[in-house]
JSON list of C-alpha atoms in Angstrom, two decimals:
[
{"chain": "A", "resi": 1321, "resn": "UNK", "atom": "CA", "xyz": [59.95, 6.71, -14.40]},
{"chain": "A", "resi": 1322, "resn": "UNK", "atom": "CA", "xyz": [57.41, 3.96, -14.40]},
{"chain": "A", "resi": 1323, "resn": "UNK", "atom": "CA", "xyz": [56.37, 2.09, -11.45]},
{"chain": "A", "resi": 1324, "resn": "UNK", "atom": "CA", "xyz": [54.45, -1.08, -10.68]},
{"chain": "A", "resi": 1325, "resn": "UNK", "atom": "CA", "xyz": [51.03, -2.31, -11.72]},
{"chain": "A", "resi": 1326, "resn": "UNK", "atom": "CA", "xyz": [49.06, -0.92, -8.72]},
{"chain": "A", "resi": 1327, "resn": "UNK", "atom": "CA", "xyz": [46.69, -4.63, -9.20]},
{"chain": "A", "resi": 1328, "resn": "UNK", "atom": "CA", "xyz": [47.99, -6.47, -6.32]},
{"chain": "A", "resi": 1329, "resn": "UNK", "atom": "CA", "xyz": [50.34, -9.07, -6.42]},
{"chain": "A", "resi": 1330, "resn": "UNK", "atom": "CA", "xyz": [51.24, -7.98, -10.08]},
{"chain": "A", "resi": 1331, "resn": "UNK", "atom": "CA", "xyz": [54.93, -7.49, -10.48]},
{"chain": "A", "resi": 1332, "resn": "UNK", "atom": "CA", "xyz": [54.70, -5.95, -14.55]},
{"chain": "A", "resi": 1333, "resn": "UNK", "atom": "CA", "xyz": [55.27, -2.48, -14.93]},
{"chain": "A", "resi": 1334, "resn": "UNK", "atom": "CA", "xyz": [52.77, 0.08, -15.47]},
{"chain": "A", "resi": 1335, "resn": "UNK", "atom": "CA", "xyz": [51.64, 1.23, -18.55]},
{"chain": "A", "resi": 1336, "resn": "UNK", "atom": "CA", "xyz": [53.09, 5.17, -19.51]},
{"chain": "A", "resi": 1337, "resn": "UNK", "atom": "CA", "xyz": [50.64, 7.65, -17.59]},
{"chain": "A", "resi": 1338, "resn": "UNK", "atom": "CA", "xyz": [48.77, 4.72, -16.24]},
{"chain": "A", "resi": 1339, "resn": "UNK", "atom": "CA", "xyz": [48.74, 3.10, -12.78]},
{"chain": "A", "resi": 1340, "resn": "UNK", "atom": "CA", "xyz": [48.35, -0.61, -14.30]},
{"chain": "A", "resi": 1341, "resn": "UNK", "atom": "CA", "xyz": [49.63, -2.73, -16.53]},
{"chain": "A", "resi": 1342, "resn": "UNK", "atom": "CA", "xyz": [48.39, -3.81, -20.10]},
{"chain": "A", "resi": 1343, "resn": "UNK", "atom": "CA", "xyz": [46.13, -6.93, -18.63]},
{"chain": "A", "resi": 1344, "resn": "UNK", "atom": "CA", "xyz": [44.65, -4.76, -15.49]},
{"chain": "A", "resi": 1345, "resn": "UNK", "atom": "CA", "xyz": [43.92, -1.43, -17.52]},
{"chain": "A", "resi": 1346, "resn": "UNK", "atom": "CA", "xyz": [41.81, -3.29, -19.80]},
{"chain": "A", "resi": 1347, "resn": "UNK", "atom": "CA", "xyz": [40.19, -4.93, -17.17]},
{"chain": "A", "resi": 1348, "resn": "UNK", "atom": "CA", "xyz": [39.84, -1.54, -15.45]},
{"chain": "A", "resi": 1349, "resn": "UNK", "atom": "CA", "xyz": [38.30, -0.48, -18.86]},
{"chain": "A", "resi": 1350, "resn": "UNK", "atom": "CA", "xyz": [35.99, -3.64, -19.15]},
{"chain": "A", "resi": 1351, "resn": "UNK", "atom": "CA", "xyz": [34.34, -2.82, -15.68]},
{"chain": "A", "resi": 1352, "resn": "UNK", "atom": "CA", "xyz": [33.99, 0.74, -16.07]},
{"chain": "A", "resi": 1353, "resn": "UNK", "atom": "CA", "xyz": [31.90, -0.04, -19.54]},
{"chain": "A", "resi": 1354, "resn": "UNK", "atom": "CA", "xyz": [29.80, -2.64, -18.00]},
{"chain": "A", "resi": 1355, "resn": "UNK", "atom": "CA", "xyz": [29.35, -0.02, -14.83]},
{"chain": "A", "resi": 1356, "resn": "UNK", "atom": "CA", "xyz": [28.36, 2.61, -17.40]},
{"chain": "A", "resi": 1357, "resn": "UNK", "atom": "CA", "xyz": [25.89, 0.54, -19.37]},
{"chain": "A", "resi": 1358, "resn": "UNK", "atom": "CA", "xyz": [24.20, -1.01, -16.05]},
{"chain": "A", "resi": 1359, "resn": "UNK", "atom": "CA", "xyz": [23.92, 2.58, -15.42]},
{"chain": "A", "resi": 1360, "resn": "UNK", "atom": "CA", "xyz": [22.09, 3.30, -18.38]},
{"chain": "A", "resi": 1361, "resn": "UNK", "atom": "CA", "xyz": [19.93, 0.44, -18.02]},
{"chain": "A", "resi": 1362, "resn": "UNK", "atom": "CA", "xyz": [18.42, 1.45, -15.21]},
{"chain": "A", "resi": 1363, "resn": "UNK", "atom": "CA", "xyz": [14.85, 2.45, -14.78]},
{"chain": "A", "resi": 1364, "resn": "UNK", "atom": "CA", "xyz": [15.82, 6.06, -13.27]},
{"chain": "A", "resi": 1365, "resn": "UNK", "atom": "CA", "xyz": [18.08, 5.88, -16.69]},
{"chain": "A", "resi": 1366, "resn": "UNK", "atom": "CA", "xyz": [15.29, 5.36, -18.59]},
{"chain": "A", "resi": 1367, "resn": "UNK", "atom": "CA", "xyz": [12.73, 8.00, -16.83]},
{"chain": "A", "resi": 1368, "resn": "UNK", "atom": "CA", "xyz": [15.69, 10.92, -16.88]},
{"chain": "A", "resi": 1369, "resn": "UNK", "atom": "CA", "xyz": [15.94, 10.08, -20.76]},
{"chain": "A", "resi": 1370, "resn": "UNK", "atom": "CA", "xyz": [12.13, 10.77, -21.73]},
{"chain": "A", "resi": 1371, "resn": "UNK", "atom": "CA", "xyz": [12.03, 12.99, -19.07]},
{"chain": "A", "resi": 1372, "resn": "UNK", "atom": "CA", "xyz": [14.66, 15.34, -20.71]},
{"chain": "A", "resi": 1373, "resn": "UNK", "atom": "CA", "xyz": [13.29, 14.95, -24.25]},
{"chain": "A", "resi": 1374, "resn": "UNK", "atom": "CA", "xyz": [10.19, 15.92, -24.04]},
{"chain": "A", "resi": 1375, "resn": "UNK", "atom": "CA", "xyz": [9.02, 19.61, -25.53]},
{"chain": "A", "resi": 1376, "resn": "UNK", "atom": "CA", "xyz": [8.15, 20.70, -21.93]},
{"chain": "A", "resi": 1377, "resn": "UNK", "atom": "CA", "xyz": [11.56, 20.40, -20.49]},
{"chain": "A", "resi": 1378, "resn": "UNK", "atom": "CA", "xyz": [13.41, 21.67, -23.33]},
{"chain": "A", "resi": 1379, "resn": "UNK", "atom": "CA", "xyz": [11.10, 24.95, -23.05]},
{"chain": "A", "resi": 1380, "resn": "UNK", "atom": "CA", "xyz": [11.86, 24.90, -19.32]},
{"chain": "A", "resi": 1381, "resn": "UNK", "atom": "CA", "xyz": [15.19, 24.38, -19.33]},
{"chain": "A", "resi": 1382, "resn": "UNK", "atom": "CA", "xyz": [16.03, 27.33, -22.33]},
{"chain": "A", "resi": 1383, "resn": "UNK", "atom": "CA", "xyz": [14.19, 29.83, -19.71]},
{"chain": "A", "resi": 1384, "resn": "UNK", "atom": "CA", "xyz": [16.10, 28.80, -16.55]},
{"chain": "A", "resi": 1385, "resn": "UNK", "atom": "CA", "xyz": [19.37, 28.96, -18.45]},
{"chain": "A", "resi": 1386, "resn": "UNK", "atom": "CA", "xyz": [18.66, 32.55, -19.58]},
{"chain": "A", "resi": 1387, "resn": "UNK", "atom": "CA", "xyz": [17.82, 34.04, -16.41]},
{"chain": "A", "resi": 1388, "resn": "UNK", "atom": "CA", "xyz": [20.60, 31.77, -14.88]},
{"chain": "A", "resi": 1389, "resn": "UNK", "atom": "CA", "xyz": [23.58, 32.24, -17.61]},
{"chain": "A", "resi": 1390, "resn": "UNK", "atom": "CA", "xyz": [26.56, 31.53, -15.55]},
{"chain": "A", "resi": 1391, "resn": "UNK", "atom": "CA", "xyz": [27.90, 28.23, -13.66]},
{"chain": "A", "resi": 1392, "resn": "UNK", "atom": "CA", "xyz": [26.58, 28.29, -10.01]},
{"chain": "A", "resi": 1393, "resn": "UNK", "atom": "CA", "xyz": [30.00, 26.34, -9.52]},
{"chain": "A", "resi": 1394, "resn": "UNK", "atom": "CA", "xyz": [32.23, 28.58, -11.45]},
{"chain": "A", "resi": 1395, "resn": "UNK", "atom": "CA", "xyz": [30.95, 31.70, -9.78]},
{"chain": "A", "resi": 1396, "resn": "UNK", "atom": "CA", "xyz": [31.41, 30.28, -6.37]},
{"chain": "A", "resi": 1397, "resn": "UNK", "atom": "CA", "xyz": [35.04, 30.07, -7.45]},
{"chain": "A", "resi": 1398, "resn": "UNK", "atom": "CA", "xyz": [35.07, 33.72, -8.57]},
{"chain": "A", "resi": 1399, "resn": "UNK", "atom": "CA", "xyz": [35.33, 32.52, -12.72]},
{"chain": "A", "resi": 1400, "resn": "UNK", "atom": "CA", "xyz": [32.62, 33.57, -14.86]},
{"chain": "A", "resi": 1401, "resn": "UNK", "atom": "CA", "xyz": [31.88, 30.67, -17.14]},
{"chain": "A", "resi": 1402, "resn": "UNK", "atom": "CA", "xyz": [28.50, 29.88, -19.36]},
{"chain": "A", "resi": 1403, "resn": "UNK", "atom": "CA", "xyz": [26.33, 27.70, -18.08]},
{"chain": "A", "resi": 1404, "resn": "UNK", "atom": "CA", "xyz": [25.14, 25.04, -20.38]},
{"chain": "A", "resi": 1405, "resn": "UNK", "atom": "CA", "xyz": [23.32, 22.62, -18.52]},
{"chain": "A", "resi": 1406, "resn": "UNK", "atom": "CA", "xyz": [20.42, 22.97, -15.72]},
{"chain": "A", "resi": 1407, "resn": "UNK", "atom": "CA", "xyz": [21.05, 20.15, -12.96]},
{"chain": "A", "resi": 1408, "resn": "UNK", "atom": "CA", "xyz": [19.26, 18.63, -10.20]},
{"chain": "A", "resi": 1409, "resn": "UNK", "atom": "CA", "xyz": [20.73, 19.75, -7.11]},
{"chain": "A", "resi": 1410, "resn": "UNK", "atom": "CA", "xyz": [18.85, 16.23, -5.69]},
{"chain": "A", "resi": 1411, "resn": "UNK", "atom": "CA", "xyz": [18.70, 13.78, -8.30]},
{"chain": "A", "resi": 1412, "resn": "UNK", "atom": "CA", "xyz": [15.03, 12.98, -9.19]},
{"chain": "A", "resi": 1413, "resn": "UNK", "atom": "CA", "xyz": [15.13, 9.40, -10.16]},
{"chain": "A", "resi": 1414, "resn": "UNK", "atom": "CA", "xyz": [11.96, 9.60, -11.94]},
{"chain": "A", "resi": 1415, "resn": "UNK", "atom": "CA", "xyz": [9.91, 11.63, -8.96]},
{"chain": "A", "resi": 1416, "resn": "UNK", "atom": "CA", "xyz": [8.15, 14.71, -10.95]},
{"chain": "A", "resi": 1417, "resn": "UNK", "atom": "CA", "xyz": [8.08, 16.80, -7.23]},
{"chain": "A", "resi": 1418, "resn": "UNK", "atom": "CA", "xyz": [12.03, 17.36, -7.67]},
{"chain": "A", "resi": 1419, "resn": "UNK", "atom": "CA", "xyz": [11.82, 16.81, -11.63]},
{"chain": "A", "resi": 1420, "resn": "UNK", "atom": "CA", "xyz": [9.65, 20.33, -11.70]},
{"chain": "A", "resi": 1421, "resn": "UNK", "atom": "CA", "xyz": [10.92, 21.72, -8.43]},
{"chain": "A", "resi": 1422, "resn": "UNK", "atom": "CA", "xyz": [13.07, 25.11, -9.56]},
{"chain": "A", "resi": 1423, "resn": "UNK", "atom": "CA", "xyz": [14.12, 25.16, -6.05]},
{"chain": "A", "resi": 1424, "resn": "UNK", "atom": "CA", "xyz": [15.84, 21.95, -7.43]},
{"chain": "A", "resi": 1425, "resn": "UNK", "atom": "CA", "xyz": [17.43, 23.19, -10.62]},
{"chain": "A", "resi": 1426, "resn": "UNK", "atom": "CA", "xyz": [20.58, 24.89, -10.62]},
{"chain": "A", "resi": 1427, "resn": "UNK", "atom": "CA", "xyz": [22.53, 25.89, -13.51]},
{"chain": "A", "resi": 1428, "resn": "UNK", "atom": "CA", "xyz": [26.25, 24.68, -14.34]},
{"chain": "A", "resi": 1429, "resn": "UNK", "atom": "CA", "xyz": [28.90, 24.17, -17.33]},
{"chain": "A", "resi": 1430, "resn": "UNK", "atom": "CA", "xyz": [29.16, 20.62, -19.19]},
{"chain": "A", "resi": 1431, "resn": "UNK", "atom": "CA", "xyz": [32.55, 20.19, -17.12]},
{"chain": "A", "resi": 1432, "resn": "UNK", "atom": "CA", "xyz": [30.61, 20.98, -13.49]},
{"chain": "A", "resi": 1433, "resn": "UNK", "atom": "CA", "xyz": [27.80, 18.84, -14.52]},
{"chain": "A", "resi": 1434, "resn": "UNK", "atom": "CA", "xyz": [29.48, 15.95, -15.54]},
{"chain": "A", "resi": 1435, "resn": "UNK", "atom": "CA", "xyz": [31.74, 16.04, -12.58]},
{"chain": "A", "resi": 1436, "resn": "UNK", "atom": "CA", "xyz": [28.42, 16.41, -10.36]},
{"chain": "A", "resi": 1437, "resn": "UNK", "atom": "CA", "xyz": [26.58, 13.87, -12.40]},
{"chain": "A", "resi": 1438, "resn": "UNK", "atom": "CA", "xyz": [29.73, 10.81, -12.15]},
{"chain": "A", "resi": 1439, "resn": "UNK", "atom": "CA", "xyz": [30.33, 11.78, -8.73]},
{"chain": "A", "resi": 1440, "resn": "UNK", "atom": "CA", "xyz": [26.24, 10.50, -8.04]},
{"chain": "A", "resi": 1441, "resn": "UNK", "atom": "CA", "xyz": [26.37, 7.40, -10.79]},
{"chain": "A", "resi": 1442, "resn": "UNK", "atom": "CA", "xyz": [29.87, 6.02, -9.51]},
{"chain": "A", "resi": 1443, "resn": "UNK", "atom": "CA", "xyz": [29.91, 7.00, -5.64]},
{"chain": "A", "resi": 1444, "resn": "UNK", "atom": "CA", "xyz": [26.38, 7.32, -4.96]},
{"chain": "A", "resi": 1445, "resn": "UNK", "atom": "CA", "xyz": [26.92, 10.73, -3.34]},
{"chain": "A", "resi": 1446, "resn": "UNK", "atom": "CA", "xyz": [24.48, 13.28, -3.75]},
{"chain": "A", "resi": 1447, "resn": "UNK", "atom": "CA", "xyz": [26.01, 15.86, -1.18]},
{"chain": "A", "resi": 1448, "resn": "UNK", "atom": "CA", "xyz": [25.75, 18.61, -4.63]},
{"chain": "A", "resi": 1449, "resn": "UNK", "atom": "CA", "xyz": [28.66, 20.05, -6.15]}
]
């Protein structure tokens, strides 16, 4: 069954699976790109990406993940699932103290981290996982 556009005062039906209508999904889809490029324009953007490519944090990283191999989020959930990422439990925006702090780091699967990473980026949260 398909139901109205949820844009208000729109009275065309929603697109299959979708909660708007042709014209207000792709204007859903035009702010979400501009929100995710702004996002990676950012100076903290910026810092995180040479941050994470330099030699030092790849070394780093490969160590934590093998003495931390499983999702810190997973296992609180009772599934055992690789970890594949190391994350900032407090997002560093560019500050070396939590950059380096292993107090900081904590080890999670792409699907974990991405949910913990958009969750920051779109709601400015930073409660953790």
């Amino acid at each position: 069954m398909r139901k109205l556009c949820r844009a208000p005062g729109c009275d065309e039906l929603a697109l299959e699976g979708l909660a708007h209508c042709a014209e207000h999904e792709a204007e859903r889809q035009a702010k979400c790109a501009a929100r995710r490029k702004a996002a990676k324009a950012g100076a903290a953007a910026r810092a995180g990406a040479a941050f994470y490519s330099t030699q030092r944090w790849r070394k780093a990283r490969a160590t934590f993940l093998a003495r931390h191999p499983l999702c810190e989020d997973c296992a609180s959930l009772g599934l055992v699932v690789a970890a594949r990422e190391v994350d900032h439990r407090t997002p560093h925006r560019g500050d070396a103290g939590l950059m380096w702090d292993r107090t900081n780091w904590q080890a999670l699967c792409k699907s974990c981290h991405s949910r913990k990473t958009a969750r920051e980026v779109w709601h400015g949260d930073r409660r953790g996982p």
